[in-house]
Tab-separated table of C-alpha atoms and ligand atoms in Angstrom:
chain	number	residue	atom	x	y	z
A	132	MET	CA	12.818	21.026	2.021
A	133	GLU	CA	13.803	19.096	-1.075
A	134	ILE	CA	11.987	15.767	-1.333
A	135	ASN	CA	14.040	12.875	-2.628
A	136	VAL	CA	11.404	10.501	-3.941
A	137	SER	CA	13.832	7.718	-4.894
A	138	GLU	CA	15.542	7.775	-1.544
A	139	ASN	CA	12.205	7.761	0.256
A	140	ILE	CA	10.975	4.792	-1.784
A	141	ASP	CA	14.138	2.868	-0.977
A	142	GLY	CA	13.604	3.608	2.711
A	143	VAL	CA	9.983	2.451	2.649
A	144	LEU	CA	10.847	-0.736	0.738
A	145	LYS	CA	13.577	-1.517	3.226
A	146	ASN	CA	11.156	-1.016	6.118
A	147	ILE	CA	8.629	-3.290	4.412
A	148	GLU	CA	11.291	-5.967	4.048
A	149	THR	CA	12.282	-5.628	7.712
A	150	ALA	CA	8.681	-5.771	8.929
A	151	ALA	CA	7.848	-8.715	6.676
A	152	GLY	CA	10.956	-10.548	7.886
A	153	LYS	CA	9.978	-9.977	11.491
A	154	ALA	CA	6.682	-11.735	10.817
A	155	GLY	CA	8.256	-14.540	8.799
A	156	ARG	CA	6.768	-13.203	5.596
A	157	ASN	CA	8.334	-12.636	2.188
A	158	LYS	CA	8.579	-8.979	1.157
A	159	ASP	CA	7.218	-9.941	-2.264
A	160	GLU	CA	3.819	-10.607	-0.674
A	161	ILE	CA	3.513	-6.867	-0.104
A	162	THR	CA	2.987	-4.265	-2.806
A	163	LEU	CA	3.729	-0.631	-2.135
A	164	ILE	CA	1.109	1.763	-3.468
A	165	ALA	CA	2.604	5.227	-3.848
A	166	VAL	CA	-0.184	7.615	-2.930
A	167	THR	CA	0.203	10.502	-5.358
A	168	LYS	CA	-2.985	12.381	-4.416
A	169	THR	CA	-2.580	16.182	-4.643
A	170	LYS	CA	0.941	15.694	-6.036
A	171	PRO	CA	2.018	16.728	-9.529
A	172	PHE	CA	2.412	14.194	-12.317
A	173	GLU	CA	6.174	14.819	-12.370
A	174	MET	CA	6.463	13.328	-8.906
A	175	LEU	CA	4.490	10.287	-9.995
A	176	MET	CA	6.982	9.842	-12.830
A	177	GLU	CA	9.898	10.095	-10.424
A	178	ALA	CA	8.389	7.170	-8.541
A	179	TYR	CA	7.665	5.329	-11.786
A	180	ASP	CA	11.258	5.774	-12.912
A	181	HIS	CA	12.320	4.310	-9.594
A	182	GLY	CA	10.325	1.158	-10.237
A	183	ILE	CA	6.932	1.934	-8.710
A	184	ARG	CA	3.949	0.761	-10.771
A	185	ASP	CA	1.090	1.112	-8.261
A	186	PHE	CA	-0.348	4.545	-7.595
A	187	GLY	CA	-3.132	5.655	-5.282
A	188	GLU	CA	-5.518	8.538	-5.862
A	189	ASN	CA	-8.582	9.519	-3.863
A	190	LYS	CA	-10.385	11.619	-6.457
A	191	VAL	CA	-11.855	10.277	-9.657
A	192	GLN	CA	-10.834	13.233	-11.807
A	193	ASP	CA	-7.220	13.154	-10.602
A	194	LEU	CA	-6.993	9.406	-11.115
A	195	VAL	CA	-8.321	9.686	-14.651
A	196	ASP	CA	-6.001	12.615	-15.497
A	197	LYS	CA	-2.928	10.777	-14.274
A	198	TYR	CA	-4.046	7.489	-15.827
A	199	GLU	CA	-4.265	9.166	-19.246
A	200	LYS	CA	-0.706	10.482	-18.990
A	201	ALA	CA	1.055	7.604	-17.243
A	202	PRO	CA	2.893	4.730	-18.969
A	203	ALA	CA	0.595	1.854	-19.870
A	204	ASP	CA	1.924	-0.552	-17.260
A	205	SER	CA	0.956	1.757	-14.384
A	206	ARG	CA	-1.825	0.559	-12.080
A	207	PHE	CA	-4.151	3.097	-10.529
A	208	HIS	CA	-5.845	2.371	-7.235
A	209	MET	CA	-8.932	4.309	-6.232
A	210	ILE	CA	-8.441	4.674	-2.490
A	211	GLY	CA	-10.912	7.445	-1.690
A	212	HIS	CA	-14.605	7.485	-0.975
A	213	LEU	CA	-16.423	6.913	-4.242
A	214	GLN	CA	-19.729	8.504	-5.188
A	215	THR	CA	-22.042	6.415	-7.327
A	216	ASN	CA	-22.413	9.143	-9.963
A	217	LYS	CA	-18.653	9.118	-10.622
A	218	VAL	CA	-18.230	5.366	-11.022
A	219	LYS	CA	-18.658	5.490	-14.790
A	220	TYR	CA	-15.475	7.519	-15.260
A	221	LEU	CA	-13.352	4.970	-13.418
A	222	ILE	CA	-14.308	1.733	-15.095
A	223	GLY	CA	-11.458	0.260	-17.096
A	224	LYS	CA	-9.073	2.812	-15.597
A	225	ALA	CA	-8.929	1.922	-11.938
A	226	PHE	CA	-6.960	-1.287	-11.462
A	227	LEU	CA	-8.597	-1.811	-8.071
A	228	ILE	CA	-11.283	0.138	-6.204
A	229	HIS	CA	-10.415	-0.012	-2.510
A	230	GLY	CA	-13.232	1.796	-0.759
A	231	VAL	CA	-16.432	-0.091	-1.546
A	232	ASP	CA	-18.597	0.173	1.540
A	233	SER	CA	-22.091	-0.606	0.365
A	234	TYR	CA	-23.967	-3.031	-1.839
A	235	LYS	CA	-25.468	-0.039	-3.610
A	236	LEU	CA	-22.056	1.203	-4.726
A	237	ALA	CA	-21.043	-2.297	-5.850
A	238	GLU	CA	-24.259	-2.531	-7.836
A	239	VAL	CA	-23.405	0.648	-9.737
A	240	ILE	CA	-19.853	-0.594	-10.354
A	241	ASN	CA	-21.381	-3.810	-11.690
A	242	LYS	CA	-23.790	-1.982	-13.963
A	243	GLU	CA	-21.066	0.210	-15.461
A	244	SER	CA	-18.733	-2.776	-15.803
A	245	VAL	CA	-21.386	-4.669	-17.748
A	246	LYS	CA	-21.700	-1.700	-20.099
A	247	HIS	CA	-17.941	-1.728	-20.693
A	248	GLY	CA	-17.752	-5.513	-20.925
A	249	VAL	CA	-15.239	-5.766	-18.088
A	250	VAL	CA	-15.011	-7.274	-14.624
A	251	THR	CA	-13.930	-4.769	-11.968
A	252	ASP	CA	-11.883	-5.788	-8.957
A	253	ILE	CA	-12.863	-4.228	-5.676
A	254	LEU	CA	-12.024	-4.287	-1.989
A	255	VAL	CA	-14.644	-3.933	0.702
A	256	GLU	CA	-13.836	-1.175	3.165
A	257	VAL	CA	-14.272	-1.994	6.828
A	258	ASN	CA	-14.268	0.515	9.644
A	259	VAL	CA	-12.544	-1.804	12.093
A	260	ALA	CA	-11.841	0.897	14.632
A	261	GLY	CA	-15.479	2.017	14.628
A	262	GLU	CA	-14.563	5.667	14.141
A	263	GLU	CA	-17.618	7.841	13.586
A	264	SER	CA	-15.870	10.025	11.045
A	265	LYS	CA	-14.813	7.178	8.783
A	266	PHE	CA	-16.490	5.419	5.922
A	267	GLY	CA	-16.561	1.651	5.832
A	268	LEU	CA	-18.764	-1.207	6.939
A	269	LYS	CA	-19.090	-2.397	10.476
A	270	PRO	CA	-17.143	-5.644	10.868
A	271	SER	CA	-20.392	-7.389	11.814
A	272	ASP	CA	-22.081	-6.313	8.563
A	273	THR	CA	-19.198	-7.261	6.287
A	274	LEU	CA	-19.965	-10.940	5.647
A	275	LYS	CA	-23.527	-10.179	4.635
A	276	THR	CA	-22.447	-7.429	2.238
A	277	VAL	CA	-19.690	-9.564	0.696
A	278	LYS	CA	-22.268	-12.295	0.079
A	279	GLU	CA	-24.583	-9.846	-1.652
A	280	ILE	CA	-21.814	-8.377	-3.778
A	281	ALA	CA	-20.621	-11.869	-4.726
A	282	ALA	CA	-23.816	-12.343	-6.707
A	283	LEU	CA	-22.931	-9.451	-9.042
A	284	PRO	CA	-21.349	-10.982	-12.165
A	285	ASN	CA	-19.066	-8.111	-13.201
A	286	VAL	CA	-17.616	-7.244	-9.808
A	287	ARG	CA	-14.987	-9.366	-8.099
A	288	VAL	CA	-14.329	-8.959	-4.375
A	289	LYS	CA	-10.587	-9.416	-3.931
A	290	GLY	CA	-10.217	-8.543	-0.277
A	291	LEU	CA	-10.654	-5.997	2.485
A	292	MET	CA	-9.367	-2.511	3.117
A	293	THR	CA	-9.262	-0.329	6.194
A	294	ILE	CA	-8.125	3.129	7.174
A	295	ALA	CA	-6.838	2.962	10.724
A	296	PRO	CA	-7.045	5.945	13.082
A	297	TYR	CA	-4.401	8.614	13.042
A	298	VAL	CA	-2.314	7.868	16.118
A	299	ASP	CA	1.102	8.864	17.445
A	300	ASP	CA	2.107	5.326	18.303
A	301	PRO	CA	1.421	2.856	15.466
A	302	GLU	CA	1.241	0.029	18.012
A	303	GLU	CA	-2.183	1.393	18.912
A	304	ASN	CA	-3.391	0.255	15.496
A	305	ARG	CA	-1.983	-3.267	15.613
A	306	GLN	CA	-5.215	-4.794	16.896
A	307	TYR	CA	-7.202	-3.229	14.054
A	308	PHE	CA	-4.915	-4.845	11.496
A	309	VAL	CA	-5.218	-8.185	13.294
A	310	ASP	CA	-8.999	-7.755	13.296
A	311	LEU	CA	-9.102	-7.090	9.548
A	312	ARG	CA	-6.936	-10.137	8.835
A	313	ASN	CA	-9.152	-12.341	11.008
A	314	LEU	CA	-12.265	-11.008	9.327
A	315	LEU	CA	-10.807	-11.957	5.951
A	316	ILE	CA	-10.002	-15.455	7.202
A	317	ASP	CA	-13.510	-15.856	8.656
A	318	ILE	CA	-15.192	-14.750	5.437
A	319	ASN	CA	-13.007	-17.037	3.306
A	320	ARG	CA	-14.065	-19.938	5.539
A	321	GLU	CA	-17.651	-19.373	4.455
A	322	ASN	CA	-16.692	-20.542	0.937
A	323	ILE	CA	-18.943	-18.041	-0.767
A	324	ASP	CA	-19.299	-18.776	-4.492
A	325	ASN	CA	-17.046	-16.555	-6.597
A	326	VAL	CA	-15.250	-15.130	-3.582
A	327	HIS	CA	-11.690	-15.803	-2.731
A	328	MET	CA	-10.200	-12.874	-0.944
A	329	ASP	CA	-6.453	-12.623	-0.574
A	330	ILE	CA	-5.852	-8.880	-0.427
A	331	LEU	CA	-5.504	-6.852	2.753
A	332	SER	CA	-5.044	-3.162	1.998
A	333	MET	CA	-3.934	-1.636	5.273
A	334	GLY	CA	-1.199	0.622	6.584
A	335	MET	CA	-0.228	4.200	5.702
A	336	THR	CA	2.892	6.290	6.313
A	337	ASN	CA	2.449	6.209	10.062
A	338	ASP	CA	1.713	2.552	10.588
A	339	TYR	CA	2.585	0.526	7.501
A	340	MET	CA	5.325	-1.432	9.256
A	341	VAL	CA	2.891	-2.729	11.870
A	342	ALA	CA	0.405	-3.484	9.079
A	343	CYS	CA	3.085	-5.514	7.237
A	344	GLU	CA	3.754	-7.493	10.386
A	345	GLU	CA	0.034	-8.274	10.597
A	346	GLY	CA	-0.545	-9.426	7.043
A	347	ALA	CA	-0.947	-6.402	4.765
A	348	THR	CA	-0.591	-7.221	1.075
A	349	TYR	CA	-0.968	-3.604	-0.045
A	350	VAL	CA	0.329	-0.648	1.928
A	351	ARG	CA	-0.663	2.865	0.862
A	352	VAL	CA	2.088	5.390	1.480
A	353	GLY	CA	1.887	9.050	0.499
A	354	THR	CA	3.651	11.418	2.884
A	355	GLY	CA	6.488	8.962	3.490
A	356	ILE	CA	7.388	9.126	-0.208
A	357	PHE	CA	6.276	12.511	-1.486
A	358	GLY	CA	6.311	14.657	1.654
A	359	GLU	CA	3.472	16.508	3.326
A	360	ARG	CA	0.455	17.368	1.217
A	361	ASP	CA	-0.481	20.976	0.737
A	362	TYR	CA	-4.126	21.422	1.655
A	363	SER	CA	-4.025	25.226	1.579
A	364	ASN	CA	-5.697	24.844	-1.791
A	365	LYS	CA	-9.239	23.965	-0.707
A	366	GLU	CA	-9.747	21.869	-3.826
A	367	ASN	CA	-7.520	19.269	-2.247
A	368	VAL	CA	-9.617	18.715	0.846
A	369	GLN	CA	-11.469	15.439	0.562
B	627	PLP	C1	-4.071	9.776	1.779
B	627	PLP	C2	-4.283	8.339	1.975
B	627	PLP	C3	-3.199	7.475	2.218
B	627	PLP	C4	-1.771	7.944	2.363
B	627	PLP	O1	-1.604	8.597	3.582
B	627	PLP	P1	-0.153	8.970	4.145
B	627	PLP	O2	-0.365	9.118	5.604
B	627	PLP	O3	0.237	10.242	3.479
B	627	PLP	O4	0.758	7.862	3.806
B	627	PLP	C5	-3.474	6.126	2.350
B	627	PLP	N1	-4.736	5.645	2.255
B	627	PLP	C6	-5.786	6.433	2.011
B	627	PLP	C7	-7.136	5.834	1.916
B	627	PLP	C8	-5.605	7.810	1.881
B	627	PLP	O5	-6.670	8.588	1.665
């Protein structure tokens, strides 16, 4: 089936506007990240030409490859699990690293950022649903880890990210989005030095509308824009 990227983007943006409106929010509070992982650069450019500037990749090499080719005002979001030995390739290229789930990883990001003379923006990943198979901090460990990371001079914690379970009915994930929002509010109340978090990265193709209703500021949509991913090539399996 032919994928019409522009039409799909328009549909997603309209849904975001509807969901935001339902919650009394302004659609401009929400940024759509087009998740281009496993998709060819040409498709990224179709999205770019249709006004998208935020792109999500889950592999360091793919992010770097696309970053090198993309127009300079593109922003690349690292949304996948990040290994410490690959951090050095991302610094200065990833606009925002979404999946930071340990102090150890933040420490490496800090070290590499110092070397490059930059400050790197990150999100702390929280496993709100408590799924065994997922990365991310336990909600109860998040405050402590944010406090530790806050002491690193070249890393800035901008907010929280979660990957909700894959469910048929997105309503099943509503509580997880509420939980992430409340966690962000609770942590901001602690007034930790150098920390003001205002980003909630939550919601994917299946559930981004519910996430928008519950406070998402970034939604990460792949399939809903670019169609199903082809994982028959084993390289693409995360
Ligand atoms: C792949 C991926 C997405 C996009 O998923 P879709 O269901 O295709 O929209 C969003 N977030 C993360 C972290 C991903 O790995």
